[in-house]
PDB file of C-alpha atoms and ligand atoms in Angstrom:
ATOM      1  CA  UNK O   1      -0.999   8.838   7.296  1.00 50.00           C
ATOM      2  CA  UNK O   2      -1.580   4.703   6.962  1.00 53.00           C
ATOM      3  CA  UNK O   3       1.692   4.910   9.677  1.00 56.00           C
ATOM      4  CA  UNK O   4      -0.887   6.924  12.066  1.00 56.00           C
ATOM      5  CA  UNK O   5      -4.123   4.959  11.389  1.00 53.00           C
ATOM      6  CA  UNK O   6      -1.977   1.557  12.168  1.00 53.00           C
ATOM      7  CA  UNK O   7      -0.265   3.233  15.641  1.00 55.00           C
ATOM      8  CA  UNK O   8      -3.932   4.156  16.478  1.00 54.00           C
ATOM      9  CA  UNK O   9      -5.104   0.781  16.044  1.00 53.00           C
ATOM     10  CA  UNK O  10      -1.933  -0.544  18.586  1.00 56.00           C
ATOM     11  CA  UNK O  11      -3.533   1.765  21.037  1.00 53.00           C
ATOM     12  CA  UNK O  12      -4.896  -1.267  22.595  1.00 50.00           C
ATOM     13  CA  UNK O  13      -5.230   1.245  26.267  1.00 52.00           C
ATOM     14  CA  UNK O  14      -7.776   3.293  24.706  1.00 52.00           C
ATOM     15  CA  UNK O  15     -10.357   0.690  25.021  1.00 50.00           C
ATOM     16  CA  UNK O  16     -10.216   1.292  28.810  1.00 50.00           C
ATOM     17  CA  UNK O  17     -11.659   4.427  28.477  1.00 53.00           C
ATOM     18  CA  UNK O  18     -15.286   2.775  28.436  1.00 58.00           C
ATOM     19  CA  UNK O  19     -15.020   1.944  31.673  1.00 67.00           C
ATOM     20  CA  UNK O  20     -13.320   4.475  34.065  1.00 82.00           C
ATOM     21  CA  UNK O  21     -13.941   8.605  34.270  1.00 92.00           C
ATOM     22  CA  UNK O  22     -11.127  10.967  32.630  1.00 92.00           C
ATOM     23  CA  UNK O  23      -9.517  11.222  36.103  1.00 94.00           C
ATOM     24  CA  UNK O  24      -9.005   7.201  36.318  1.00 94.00           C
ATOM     25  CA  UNK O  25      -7.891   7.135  32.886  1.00 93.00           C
ATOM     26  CA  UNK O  26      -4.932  10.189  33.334  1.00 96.00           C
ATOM     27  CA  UNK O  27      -3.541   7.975  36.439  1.00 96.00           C
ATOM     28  CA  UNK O  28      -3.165   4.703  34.144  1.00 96.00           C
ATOM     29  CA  UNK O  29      -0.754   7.596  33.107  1.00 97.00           C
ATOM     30  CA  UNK O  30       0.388   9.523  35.547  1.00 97.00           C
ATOM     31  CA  UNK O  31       3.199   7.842  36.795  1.00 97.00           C
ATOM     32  CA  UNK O  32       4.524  10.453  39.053  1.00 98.00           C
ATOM     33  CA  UNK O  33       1.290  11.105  40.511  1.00 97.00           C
ATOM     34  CA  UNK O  34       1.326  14.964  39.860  1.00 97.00           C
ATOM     35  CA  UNK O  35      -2.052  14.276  38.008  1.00 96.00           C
ATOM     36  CA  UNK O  36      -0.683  15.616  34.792  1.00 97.00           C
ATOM     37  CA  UNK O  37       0.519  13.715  31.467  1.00 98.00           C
ATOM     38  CA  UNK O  38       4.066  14.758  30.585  1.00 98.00           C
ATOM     39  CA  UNK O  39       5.293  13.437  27.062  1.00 98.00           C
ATOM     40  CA  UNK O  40       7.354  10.966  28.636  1.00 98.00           C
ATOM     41  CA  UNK O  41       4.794   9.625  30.828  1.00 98.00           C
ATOM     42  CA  UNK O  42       2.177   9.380  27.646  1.00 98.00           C
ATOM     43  CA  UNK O  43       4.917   7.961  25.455  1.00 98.00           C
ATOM     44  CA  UNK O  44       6.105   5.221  28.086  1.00 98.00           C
ATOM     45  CA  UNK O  45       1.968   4.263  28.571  1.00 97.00           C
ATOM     46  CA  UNK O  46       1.217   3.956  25.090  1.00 96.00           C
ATOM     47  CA  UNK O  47       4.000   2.010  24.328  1.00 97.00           C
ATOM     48  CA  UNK O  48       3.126  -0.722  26.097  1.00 96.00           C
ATOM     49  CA  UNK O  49       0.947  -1.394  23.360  1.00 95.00           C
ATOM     50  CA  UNK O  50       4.109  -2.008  21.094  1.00 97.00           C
ATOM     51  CA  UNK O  51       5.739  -3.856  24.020  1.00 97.00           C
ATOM     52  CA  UNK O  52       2.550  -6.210  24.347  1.00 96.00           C
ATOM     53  CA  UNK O  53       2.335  -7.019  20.327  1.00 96.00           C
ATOM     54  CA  UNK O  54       6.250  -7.406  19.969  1.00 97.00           C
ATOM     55  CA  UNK O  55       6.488 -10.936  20.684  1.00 96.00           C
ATOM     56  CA  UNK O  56       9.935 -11.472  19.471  1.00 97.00           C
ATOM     57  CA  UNK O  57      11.109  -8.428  21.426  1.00 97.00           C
ATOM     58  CA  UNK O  58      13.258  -7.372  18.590  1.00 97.00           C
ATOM     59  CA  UNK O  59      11.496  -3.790  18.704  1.00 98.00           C
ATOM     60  CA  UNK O  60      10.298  -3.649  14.970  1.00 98.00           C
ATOM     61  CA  UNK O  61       6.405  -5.169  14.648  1.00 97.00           C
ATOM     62  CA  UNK O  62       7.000  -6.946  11.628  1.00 96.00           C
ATOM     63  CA  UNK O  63       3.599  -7.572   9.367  1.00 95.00           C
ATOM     64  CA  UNK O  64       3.060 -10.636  11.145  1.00 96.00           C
ATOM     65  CA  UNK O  65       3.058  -8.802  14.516  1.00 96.00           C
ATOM     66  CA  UNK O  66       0.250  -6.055  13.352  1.00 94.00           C
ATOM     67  CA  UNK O  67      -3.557  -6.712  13.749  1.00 89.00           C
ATOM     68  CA  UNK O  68      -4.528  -8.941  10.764  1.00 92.00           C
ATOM     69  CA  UNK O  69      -0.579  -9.934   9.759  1.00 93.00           C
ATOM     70  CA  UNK O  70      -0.066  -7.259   7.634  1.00 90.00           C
ATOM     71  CA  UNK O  71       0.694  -3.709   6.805  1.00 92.00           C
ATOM     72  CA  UNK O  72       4.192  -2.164   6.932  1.00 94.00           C
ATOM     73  CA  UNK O  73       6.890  -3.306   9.467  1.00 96.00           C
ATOM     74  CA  UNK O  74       7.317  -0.236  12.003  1.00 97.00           C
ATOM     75  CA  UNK O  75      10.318   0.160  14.682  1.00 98.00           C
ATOM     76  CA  UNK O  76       9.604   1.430  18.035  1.00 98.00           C
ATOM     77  CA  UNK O  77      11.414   4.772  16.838  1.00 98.00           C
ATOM     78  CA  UNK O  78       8.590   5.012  14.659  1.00 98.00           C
ATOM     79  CA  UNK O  79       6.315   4.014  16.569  1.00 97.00           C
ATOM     80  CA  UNK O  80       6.995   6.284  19.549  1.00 98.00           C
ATOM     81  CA  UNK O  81       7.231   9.069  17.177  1.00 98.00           C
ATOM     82  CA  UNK O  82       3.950   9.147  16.146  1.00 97.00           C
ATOM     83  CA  UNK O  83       2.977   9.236  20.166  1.00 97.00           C
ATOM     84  CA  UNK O  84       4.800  12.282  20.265  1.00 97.00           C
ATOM     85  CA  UNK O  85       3.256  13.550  17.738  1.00 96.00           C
ATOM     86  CA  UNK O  86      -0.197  12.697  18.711  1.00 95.00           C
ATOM     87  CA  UNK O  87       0.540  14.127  22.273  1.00 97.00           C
ATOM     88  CA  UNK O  88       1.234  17.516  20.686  1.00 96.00           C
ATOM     89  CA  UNK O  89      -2.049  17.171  19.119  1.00 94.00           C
ATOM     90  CA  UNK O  90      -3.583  16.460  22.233  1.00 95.00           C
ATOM     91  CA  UNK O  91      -1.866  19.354  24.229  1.00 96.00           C
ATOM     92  CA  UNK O  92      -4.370  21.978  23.068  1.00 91.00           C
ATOM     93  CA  UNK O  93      -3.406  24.339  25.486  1.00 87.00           C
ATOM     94  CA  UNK O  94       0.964  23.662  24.608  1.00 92.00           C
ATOM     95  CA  UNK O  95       1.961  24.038  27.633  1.00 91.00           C
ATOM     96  CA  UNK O  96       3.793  20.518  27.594  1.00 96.00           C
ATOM     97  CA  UNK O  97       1.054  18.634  29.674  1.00 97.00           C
ATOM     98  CA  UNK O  98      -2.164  17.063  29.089  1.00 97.00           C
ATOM     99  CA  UNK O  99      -5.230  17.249  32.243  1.00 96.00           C
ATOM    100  CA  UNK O 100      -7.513  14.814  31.897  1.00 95.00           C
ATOM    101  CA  UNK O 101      -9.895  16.786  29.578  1.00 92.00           C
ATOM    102  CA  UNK O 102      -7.048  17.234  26.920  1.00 94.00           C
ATOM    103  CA  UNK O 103      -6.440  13.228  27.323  1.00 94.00           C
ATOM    104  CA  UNK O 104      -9.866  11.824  26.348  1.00 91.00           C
ATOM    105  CA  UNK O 105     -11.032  14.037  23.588  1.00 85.00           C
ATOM    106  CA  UNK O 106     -11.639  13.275  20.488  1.00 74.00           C
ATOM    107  CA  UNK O 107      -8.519  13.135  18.132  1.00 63.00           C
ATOM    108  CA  UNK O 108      -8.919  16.286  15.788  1.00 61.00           C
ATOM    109  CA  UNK O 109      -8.249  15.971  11.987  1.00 53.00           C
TER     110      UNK O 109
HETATM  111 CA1  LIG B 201       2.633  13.236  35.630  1.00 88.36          CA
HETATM  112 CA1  LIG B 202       9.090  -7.967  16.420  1.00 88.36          CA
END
């Protein structure tokens, strides 16, 4: 659970949701342009978070990498599982994609 609530704060792309509609937001995505958000695509967007706070690009954020310089070290395995895992809990509909509806709602408990 604290593994999710730190990943959540490295989801430093979120805060662009403010400014731009659901549609804008699914093409920071949608790499492929189909204007749908595989797993891969949401995994490989969300990780640039990890990319962007890895400054010794030894893919593990070590305490002193995480907002604050602490909490648990956590590898980009780790890290990238959680994604998945939030993904699935974004695909409300399972059918392995997210629209842009399914992208900006509200994480559910
Ligand atoms: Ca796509
Ligand atoms: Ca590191």
């Amino acid at each position: 659970m604290r593994r999710l609530i730190i990943a959540a704060a490295l989801c430093m792309p979120l805060a662009t949701l403010a400014q731009s509609t659901p549609a804008e937001y699914l093409k920071l995505f949608d790499s492929n342009g189909d204007g749908k958000v595989s797993e891969a695509e949401y995994v490989a967007y969300m990780s640039q978070g990890f990319y962007r706070m890895d400054t010794n690009h030894d893919g593990v954020l070590e305490s002193s990498e995480l907002p604050g310089g602490r909490g648990k070290p956590i590898t980009l395995k780790e890290f990238q599982d959680n994604l998945c895992r939030q993904f699935h809990q974004l695909d409300r509909h399972h059918h392995g994609y997210l629209n842009a509806q399914e992208l900006t709602a509200p994480p559910q408990g």
